[in-house]
XYZ file of C-alpha atoms in Angstrom:
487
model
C 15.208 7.577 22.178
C 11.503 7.334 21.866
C 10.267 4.182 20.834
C 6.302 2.441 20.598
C 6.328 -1.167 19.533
C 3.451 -3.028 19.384
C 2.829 -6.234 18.552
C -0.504 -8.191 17.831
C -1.925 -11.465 17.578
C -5.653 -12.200 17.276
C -8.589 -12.178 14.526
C -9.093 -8.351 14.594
C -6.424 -5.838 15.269
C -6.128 -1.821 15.715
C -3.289 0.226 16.052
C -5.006 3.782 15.645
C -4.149 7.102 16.554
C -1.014 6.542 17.826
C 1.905 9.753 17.840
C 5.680 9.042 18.455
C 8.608 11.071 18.707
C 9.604 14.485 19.445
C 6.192 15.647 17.918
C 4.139 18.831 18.804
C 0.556 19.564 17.826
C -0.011 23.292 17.657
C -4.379 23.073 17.208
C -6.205 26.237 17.024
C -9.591 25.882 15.816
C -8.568 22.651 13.737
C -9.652 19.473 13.960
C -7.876 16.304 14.121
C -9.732 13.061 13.762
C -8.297 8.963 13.739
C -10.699 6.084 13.166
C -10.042 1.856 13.045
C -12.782 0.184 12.435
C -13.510 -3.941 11.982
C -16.192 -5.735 11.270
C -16.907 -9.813 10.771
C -20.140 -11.054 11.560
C -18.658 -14.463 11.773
C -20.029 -18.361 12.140
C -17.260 -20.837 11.405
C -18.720 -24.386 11.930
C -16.233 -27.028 12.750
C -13.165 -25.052 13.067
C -9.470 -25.507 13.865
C -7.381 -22.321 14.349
C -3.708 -22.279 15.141
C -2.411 -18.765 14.987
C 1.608 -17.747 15.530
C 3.833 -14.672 16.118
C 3.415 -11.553 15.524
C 6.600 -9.871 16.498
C 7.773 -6.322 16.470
C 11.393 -5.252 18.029
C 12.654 -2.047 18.245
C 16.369 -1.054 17.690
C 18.514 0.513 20.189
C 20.036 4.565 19.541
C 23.233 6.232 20.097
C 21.831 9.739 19.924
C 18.045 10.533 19.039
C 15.998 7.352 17.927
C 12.587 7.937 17.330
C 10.837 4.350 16.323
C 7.354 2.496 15.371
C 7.516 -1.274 14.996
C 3.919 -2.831 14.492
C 3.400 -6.594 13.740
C -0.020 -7.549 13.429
C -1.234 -10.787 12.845
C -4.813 -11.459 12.095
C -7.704 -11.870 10.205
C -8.433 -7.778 9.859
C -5.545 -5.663 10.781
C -5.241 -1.832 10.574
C -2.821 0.463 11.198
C -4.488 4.233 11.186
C -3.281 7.614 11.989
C -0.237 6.496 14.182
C 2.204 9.191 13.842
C 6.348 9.122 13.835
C 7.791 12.307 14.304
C 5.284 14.549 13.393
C 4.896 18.180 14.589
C 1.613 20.100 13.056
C 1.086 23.680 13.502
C -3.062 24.000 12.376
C -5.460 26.588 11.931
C -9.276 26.143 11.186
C -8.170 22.823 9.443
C -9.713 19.421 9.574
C -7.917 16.029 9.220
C -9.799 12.662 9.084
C -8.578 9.056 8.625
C -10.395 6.227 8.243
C -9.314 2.517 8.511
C -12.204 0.094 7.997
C -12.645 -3.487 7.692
C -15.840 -5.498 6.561
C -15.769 -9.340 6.322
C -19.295 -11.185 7.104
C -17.368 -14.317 7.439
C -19.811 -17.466 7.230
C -16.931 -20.560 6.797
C -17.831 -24.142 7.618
C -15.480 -26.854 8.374
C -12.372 -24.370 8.042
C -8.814 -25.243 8.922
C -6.633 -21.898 9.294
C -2.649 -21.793 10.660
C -0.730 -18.597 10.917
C 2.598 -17.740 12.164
C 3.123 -14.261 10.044
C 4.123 -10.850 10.311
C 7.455 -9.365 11.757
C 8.695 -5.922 12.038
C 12.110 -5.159 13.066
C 14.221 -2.054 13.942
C 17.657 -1.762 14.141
C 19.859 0.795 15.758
C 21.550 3.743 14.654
C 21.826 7.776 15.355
C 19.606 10.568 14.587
C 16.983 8.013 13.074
C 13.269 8.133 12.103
C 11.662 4.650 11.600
C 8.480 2.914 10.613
C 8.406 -0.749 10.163
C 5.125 -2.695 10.150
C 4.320 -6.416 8.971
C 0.900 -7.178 8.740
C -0.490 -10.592 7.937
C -3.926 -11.712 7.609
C -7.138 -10.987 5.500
C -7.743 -7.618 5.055
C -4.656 -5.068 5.973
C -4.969 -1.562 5.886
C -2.123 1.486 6.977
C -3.654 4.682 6.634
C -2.273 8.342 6.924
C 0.855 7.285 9.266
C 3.750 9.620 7.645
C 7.020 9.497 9.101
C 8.820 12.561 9.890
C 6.471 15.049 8.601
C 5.861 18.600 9.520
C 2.627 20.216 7.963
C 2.041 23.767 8.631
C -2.132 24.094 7.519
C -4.791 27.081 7.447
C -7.965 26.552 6.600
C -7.366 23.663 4.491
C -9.042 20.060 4.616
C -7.165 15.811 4.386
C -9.329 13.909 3.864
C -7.691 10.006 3.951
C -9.710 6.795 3.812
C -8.651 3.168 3.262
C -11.562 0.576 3.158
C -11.687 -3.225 2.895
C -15.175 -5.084 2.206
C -15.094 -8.735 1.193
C -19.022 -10.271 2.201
C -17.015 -13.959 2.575
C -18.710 -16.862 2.223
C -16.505 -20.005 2.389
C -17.117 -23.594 2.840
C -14.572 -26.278 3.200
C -11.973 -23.881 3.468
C -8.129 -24.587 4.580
C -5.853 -21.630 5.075
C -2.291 -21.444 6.012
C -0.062 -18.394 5.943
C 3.041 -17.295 7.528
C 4.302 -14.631 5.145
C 4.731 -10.532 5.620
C 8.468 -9.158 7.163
C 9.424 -5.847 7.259
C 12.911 -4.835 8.860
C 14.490 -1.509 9.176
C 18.101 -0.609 8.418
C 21.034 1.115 10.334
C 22.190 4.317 9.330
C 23.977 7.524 11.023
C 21.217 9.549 9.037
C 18.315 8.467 7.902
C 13.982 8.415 7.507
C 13.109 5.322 6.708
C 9.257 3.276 6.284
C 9.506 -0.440 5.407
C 5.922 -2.281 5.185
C 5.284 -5.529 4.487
C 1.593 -7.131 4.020
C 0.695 -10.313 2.939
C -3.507 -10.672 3.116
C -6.282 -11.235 0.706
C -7.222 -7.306 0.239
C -4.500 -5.116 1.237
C -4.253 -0.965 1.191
C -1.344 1.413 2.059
C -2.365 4.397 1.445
C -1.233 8.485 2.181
C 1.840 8.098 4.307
C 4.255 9.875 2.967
C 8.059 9.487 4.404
C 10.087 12.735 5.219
C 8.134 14.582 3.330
C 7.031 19.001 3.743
C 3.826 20.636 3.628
C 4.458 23.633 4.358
C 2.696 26.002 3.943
C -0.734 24.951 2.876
C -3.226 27.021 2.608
C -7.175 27.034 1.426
C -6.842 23.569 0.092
C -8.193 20.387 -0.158
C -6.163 16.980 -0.284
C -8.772 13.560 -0.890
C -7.186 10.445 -1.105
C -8.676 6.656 -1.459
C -7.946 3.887 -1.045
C -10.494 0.544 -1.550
C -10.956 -3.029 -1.719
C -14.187 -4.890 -2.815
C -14.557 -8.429 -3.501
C -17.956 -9.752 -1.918
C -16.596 -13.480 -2.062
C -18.013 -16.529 -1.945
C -15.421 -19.407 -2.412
C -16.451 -23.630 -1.731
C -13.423 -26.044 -1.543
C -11.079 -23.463 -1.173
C -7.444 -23.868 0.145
C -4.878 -21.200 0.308
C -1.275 -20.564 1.188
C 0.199 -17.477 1.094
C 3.601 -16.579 2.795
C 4.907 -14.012 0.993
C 5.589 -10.338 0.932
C 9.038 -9.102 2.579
C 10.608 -5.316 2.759
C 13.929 -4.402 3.701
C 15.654 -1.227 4.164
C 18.843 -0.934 3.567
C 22.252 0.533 5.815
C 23.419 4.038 5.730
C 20.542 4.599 3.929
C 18.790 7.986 3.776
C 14.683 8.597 2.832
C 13.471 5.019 1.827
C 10.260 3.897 1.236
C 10.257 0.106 0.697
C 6.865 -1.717 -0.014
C 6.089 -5.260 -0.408
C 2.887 -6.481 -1.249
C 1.121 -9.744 -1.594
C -2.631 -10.653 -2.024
C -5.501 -10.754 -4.066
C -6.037 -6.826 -4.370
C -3.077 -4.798 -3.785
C -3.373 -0.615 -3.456
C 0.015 1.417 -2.889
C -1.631 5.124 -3.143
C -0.221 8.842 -2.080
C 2.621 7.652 -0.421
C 5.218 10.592 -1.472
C 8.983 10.055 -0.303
C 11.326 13.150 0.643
C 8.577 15.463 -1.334
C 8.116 19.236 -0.426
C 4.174 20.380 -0.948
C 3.340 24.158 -1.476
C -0.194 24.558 -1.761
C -2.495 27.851 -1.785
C -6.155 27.314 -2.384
C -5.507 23.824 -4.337
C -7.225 20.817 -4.590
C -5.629 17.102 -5.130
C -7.933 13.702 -5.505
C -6.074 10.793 -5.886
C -7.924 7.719 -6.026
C -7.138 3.706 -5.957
C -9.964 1.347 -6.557
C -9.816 -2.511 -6.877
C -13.334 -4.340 -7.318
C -13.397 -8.063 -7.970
C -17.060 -9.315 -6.816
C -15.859 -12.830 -6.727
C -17.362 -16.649 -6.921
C -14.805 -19.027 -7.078
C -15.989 -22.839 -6.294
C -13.147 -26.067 -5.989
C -9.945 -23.858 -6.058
C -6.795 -24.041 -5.003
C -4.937 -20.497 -4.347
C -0.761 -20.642 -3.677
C 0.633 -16.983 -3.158
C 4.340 -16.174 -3.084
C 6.660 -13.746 -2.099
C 6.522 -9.977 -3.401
C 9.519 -8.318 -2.225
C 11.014 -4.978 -1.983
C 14.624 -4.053 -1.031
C 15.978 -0.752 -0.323
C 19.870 -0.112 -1.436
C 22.345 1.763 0.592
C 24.292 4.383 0.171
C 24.951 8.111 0.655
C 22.745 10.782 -0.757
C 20.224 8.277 -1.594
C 16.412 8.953 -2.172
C 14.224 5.502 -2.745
C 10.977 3.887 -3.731
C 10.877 0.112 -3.798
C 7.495 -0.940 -4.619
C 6.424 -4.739 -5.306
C 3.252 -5.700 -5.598
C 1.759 -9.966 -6.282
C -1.643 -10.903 -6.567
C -4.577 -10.370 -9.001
C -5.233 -6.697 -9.144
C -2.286 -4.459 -8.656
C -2.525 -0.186 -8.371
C 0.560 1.708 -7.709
C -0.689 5.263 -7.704
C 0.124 8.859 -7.020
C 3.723 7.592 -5.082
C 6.020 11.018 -5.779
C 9.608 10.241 -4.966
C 11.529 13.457 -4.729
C 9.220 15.859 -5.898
C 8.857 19.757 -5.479
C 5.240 21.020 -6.013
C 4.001 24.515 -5.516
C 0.155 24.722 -6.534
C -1.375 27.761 -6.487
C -5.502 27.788 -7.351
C -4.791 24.273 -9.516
C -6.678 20.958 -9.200
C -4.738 17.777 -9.723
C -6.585 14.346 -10.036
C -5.263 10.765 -10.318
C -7.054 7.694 -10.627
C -6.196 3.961 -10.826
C -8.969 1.841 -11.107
C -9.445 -2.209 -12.118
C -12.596 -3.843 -12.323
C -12.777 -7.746 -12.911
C -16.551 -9.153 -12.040
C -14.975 -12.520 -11.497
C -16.934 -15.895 -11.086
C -14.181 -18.753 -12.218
C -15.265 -22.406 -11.267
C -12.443 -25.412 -10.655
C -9.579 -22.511 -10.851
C -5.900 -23.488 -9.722
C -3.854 -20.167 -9.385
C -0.153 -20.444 -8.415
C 1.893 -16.918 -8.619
C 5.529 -16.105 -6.793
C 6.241 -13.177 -8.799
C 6.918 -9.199 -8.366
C 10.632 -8.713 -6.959
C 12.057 -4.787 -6.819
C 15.258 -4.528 -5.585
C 16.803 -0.971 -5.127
C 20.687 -0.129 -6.316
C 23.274 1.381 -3.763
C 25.235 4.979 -4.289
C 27.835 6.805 -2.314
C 25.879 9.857 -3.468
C 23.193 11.655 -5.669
C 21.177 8.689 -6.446
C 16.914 9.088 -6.999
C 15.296 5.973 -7.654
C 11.540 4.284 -8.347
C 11.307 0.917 -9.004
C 8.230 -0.999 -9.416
C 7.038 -4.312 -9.670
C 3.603 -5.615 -10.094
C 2.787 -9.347 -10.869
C -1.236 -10.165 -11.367
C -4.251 -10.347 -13.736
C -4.435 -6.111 -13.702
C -1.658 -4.212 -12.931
C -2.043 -0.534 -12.760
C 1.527 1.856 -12.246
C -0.082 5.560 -12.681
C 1.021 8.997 -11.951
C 4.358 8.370 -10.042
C 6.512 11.017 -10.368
C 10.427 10.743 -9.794
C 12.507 13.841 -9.455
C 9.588 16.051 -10.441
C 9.604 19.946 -10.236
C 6.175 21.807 -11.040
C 5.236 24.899 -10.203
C 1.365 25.368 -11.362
C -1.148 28.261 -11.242
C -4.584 27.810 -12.473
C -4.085 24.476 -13.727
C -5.535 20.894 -13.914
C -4.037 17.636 -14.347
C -5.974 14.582 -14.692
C -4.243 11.226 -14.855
C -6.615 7.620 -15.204
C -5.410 4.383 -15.300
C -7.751 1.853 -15.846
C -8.191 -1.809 -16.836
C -11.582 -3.474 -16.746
C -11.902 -7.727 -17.543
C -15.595 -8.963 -16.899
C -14.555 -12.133 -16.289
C -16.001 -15.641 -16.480
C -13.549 -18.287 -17.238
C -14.618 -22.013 -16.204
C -11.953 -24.989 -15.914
C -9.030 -22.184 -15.154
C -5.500 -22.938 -14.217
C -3.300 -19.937 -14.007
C 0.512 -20.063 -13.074
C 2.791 -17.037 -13.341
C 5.637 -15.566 -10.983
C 7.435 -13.087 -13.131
C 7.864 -9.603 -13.086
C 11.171 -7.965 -11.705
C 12.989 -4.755 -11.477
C 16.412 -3.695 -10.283
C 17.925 -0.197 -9.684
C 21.410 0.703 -11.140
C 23.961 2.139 -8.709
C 25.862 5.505 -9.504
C 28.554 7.584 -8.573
C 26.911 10.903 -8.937
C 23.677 12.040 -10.136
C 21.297 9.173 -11.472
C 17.835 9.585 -11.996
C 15.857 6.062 -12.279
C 12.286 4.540 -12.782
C 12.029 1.096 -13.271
C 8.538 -0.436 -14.090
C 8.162 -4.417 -14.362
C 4.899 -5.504 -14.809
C 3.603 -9.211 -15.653
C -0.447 -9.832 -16.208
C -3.077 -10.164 -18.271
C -3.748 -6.392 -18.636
C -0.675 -3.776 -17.845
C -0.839 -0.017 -18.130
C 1.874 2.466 -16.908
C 1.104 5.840 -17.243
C 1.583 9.565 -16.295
C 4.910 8.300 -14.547
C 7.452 11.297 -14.953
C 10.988 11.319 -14.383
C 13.219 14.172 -13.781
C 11.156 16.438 -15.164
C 10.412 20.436 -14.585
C 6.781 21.444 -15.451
C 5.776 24.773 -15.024
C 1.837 25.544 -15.849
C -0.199 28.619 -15.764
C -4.151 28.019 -16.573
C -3.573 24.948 -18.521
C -4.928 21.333 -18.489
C -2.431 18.236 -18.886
C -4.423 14.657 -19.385
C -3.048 11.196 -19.172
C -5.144 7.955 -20.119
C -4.221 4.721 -20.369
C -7.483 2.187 -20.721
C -7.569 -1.951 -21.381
C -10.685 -2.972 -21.640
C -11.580 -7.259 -22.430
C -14.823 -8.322 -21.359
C -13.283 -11.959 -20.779
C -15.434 -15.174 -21.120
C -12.463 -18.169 -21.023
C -13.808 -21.624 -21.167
C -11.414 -24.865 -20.514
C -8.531 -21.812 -20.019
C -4.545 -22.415 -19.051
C -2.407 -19.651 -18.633
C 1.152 -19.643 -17.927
């Protein structure tokens, strides 16, 4: 059994660099970088704070256990380059992360509770496991794979997720108590269940169970990013939501639940195998809001994501609530052999926000994953917000490419303005099928005001030599909305 659980409680929380399991790290000439970083610059004025639990239990093992449970609970929480059964064999290679967090909190006479984030493992034999709540403000986890064994020469990762939000606040009242991830029990079985529930929130490159090996010559970028530069007035805010569950006897899951005002889910491949000589893959997930706001009222709600259980089961369970949504580059069950090719996805969504005596209520995004005794590969996705982005997420995908290029953009853009806003919402939901034998699923729900899905393949065999595949989808509005209601 090897076990690290952590839990955390405070305004600004790290978990960085952090291996566990029966890893080994074979260096020569590499490099091998981790990095956390928070920032608030705060004042508060005449504040009351009353924080809660953040709890994180691990499971106990009959055989091998190897197990991560992180609960954070705080205003900035990252979780950064913390490794669950990992072994990397490196030559002349560099890896960096990057976890950062900006705030510049002013606030005034703020009232804030708490009481979020739980991460739970349970028991069972010959078990990988990541399970990590975070609640707070900004929540980033950043290039933590579970069970992963890269075998590198001279090739460059390059991972970065970044939070910025310049706050501003006023008469602010804040109360939260959402985020709950829990692992499941299983004789077999990798599992990551993540559950954040924050204002900006990134989970980006960690892929579950996944092979890279070999890779060679090439160059992997990913991004992940959050802007908002709020200001806000007579704000209040709930909050509370966002829940994953794995499920039992399950094998390879990937469960996700999201809930916040930006959302990013980005180059997080499940039970993948990468084969890569002198390639290059960019994969990119941008949210930019650049806020106002004035005498609003904000009320979140659960996003939730359940993994199914069964035998021979492969799963994605994505769900995703607040006001800009990107699901991006998340292979489930994908074998890709790149030789000399360039592959580059994008989600972007771009709002420019300002939005006066605004009352936003939302509750939505639900993806619950079906159950098999064997052969079942699933992807189900569901995004609830103003821009909701589902790009380039390939289920049961076989390409071999030489020479090639593949360029996939999603991208919605809103400018908007809107003035005596009320906004209510809480739809969007998916659910898997079960099977016998052999089913191959996606399953995209997405409820907003500007929805693009895109580049998602399923079951498909692509085989490329020198050519050049492009997917686009685009929604541009330019939105001015004056005395607005939307339902």
């Amino acid at each position: 059994m090897f076990q690290t659980n952590v839990a955390q409680e405070g305004r600004q929380n790290n978990h960085c660099s952090n291996v566990t399991g029966d890893e080994t790290v074979d260096l020569t000439g590499g490099r091998l970088q981790g990095r956390c970083v928070t920032e608030d610059g705060s004042f508060n004025g005449f504040s009351k704070v009353h924080t809660g639990p953040a709890d994180a239990k691990g499971g106990g093992g009959t055989s091998r256990l190897a197990q991560q449970n992180v609960a954070q609970r705080g205003r900035q929480n990252n979780d950064c380059a913390s490794r669950n059964t990992f072994s990397l064999s490196s030559s002349g290679d560099k890896i960096q992360s990057n976890c950062a967090d900006e705030d510049t909190s002013v606030s005034d006479h703020t009232y804030s509770e708490g009481r979020g984030a739980s991460a739970e493992g349970r028991s069972g034999g010959n078990f990988d496991q990541q399970n990590v709540a975070q609640a707070g403000r900004q929540n980033n986890i950043c290039d933590s794979p579970n069970y992963v064994f890269p075998d590198l020469t001279g090739s460059r990762f390059d991972t970065d997720c970044t939070n910025k939000d310049a706050s501003v606040s006023r008469h602010t009242s804040d109360k939260s108590g959402g985020a709950q991830a829990r692992g499941a029990q299983a004789g077999s079985a990798e599992v990551q269940d993540i559950a954040q529930e924050g204002r900006q929130n990134n989970f980006c490159a960690n892929p579950n169970s996944t092979d890279a090996s070999p890779v060679s010559d090439s160059r992997t970028d990913v991004d992940c990013a959050n802007k908002d530069a709020s200001l806000s007035e007579h704000t209040r805010h709930k909050g509370g939501g966002a829940q994953a569950k794995g499920g039992a006897l399950a094998q390879e899951q990937q469960n996700i639940a999201q809930e916040g005002r930006q959302n990013n889910t980005c180059a997080n491949p499940n039970i993948s195998t990468l084969d890569l000589s002198g390639a290059r893959t960019d994969t990119d997930c941008v949210n930019k809001d650049v806020s106002r706001t004035k005498h609003s009222v904000v009320k979140g709600g659960p996003a939730r994501a359940e993994g199914g259980s069964g035998d021979d089961v492969f799963q994605q369970n994505i769900a995703q609530e607040g006001r800009q949504n990107n699901a991006c580059d998340n292979a489930n069950d994908a074998d890709i052999t790149a030789t000399g090719g360039r592959t580059k996805n994008r989600c972007v969504t771009v709002d420019g926000s300002k939005n006066r005596h605004t009352v936003e209520t939302n509750r939505g995004a639900e993806a619950v994953g079906g159950s098999s005794v064997a052969d079942l590969s699933q992807q189900n996705i569901a995004q609830s917000g103003r821009q909701n982005n589902a790009c380039a997420n390939h289920n049961g995908l076989d390409a071999d490419v030489t020479g090639a290029r593949q360029d996939t953009a999603c991208v919605t853009v809103d400018r908007s303005v809107n003035a005596g806003t009320k906004k209510s919402g809480g739809g969007a939901s998916v659910e898997g099928g079960s099977s016998v034998a052999d089913l191959f699923q996606q399953n995209i729900a997405q409820e907003g005001r500007q929805n693009n899905a895109c580049g998602n393949t399923n079951n498909l065999t692509l085989t490329g030599d020198g050519g050049s595949t492009q997917n686009q989808c685009v929604a541009v509005d330019r939105s001015v909305n004056i005395g607005t209601q939307e339902d």
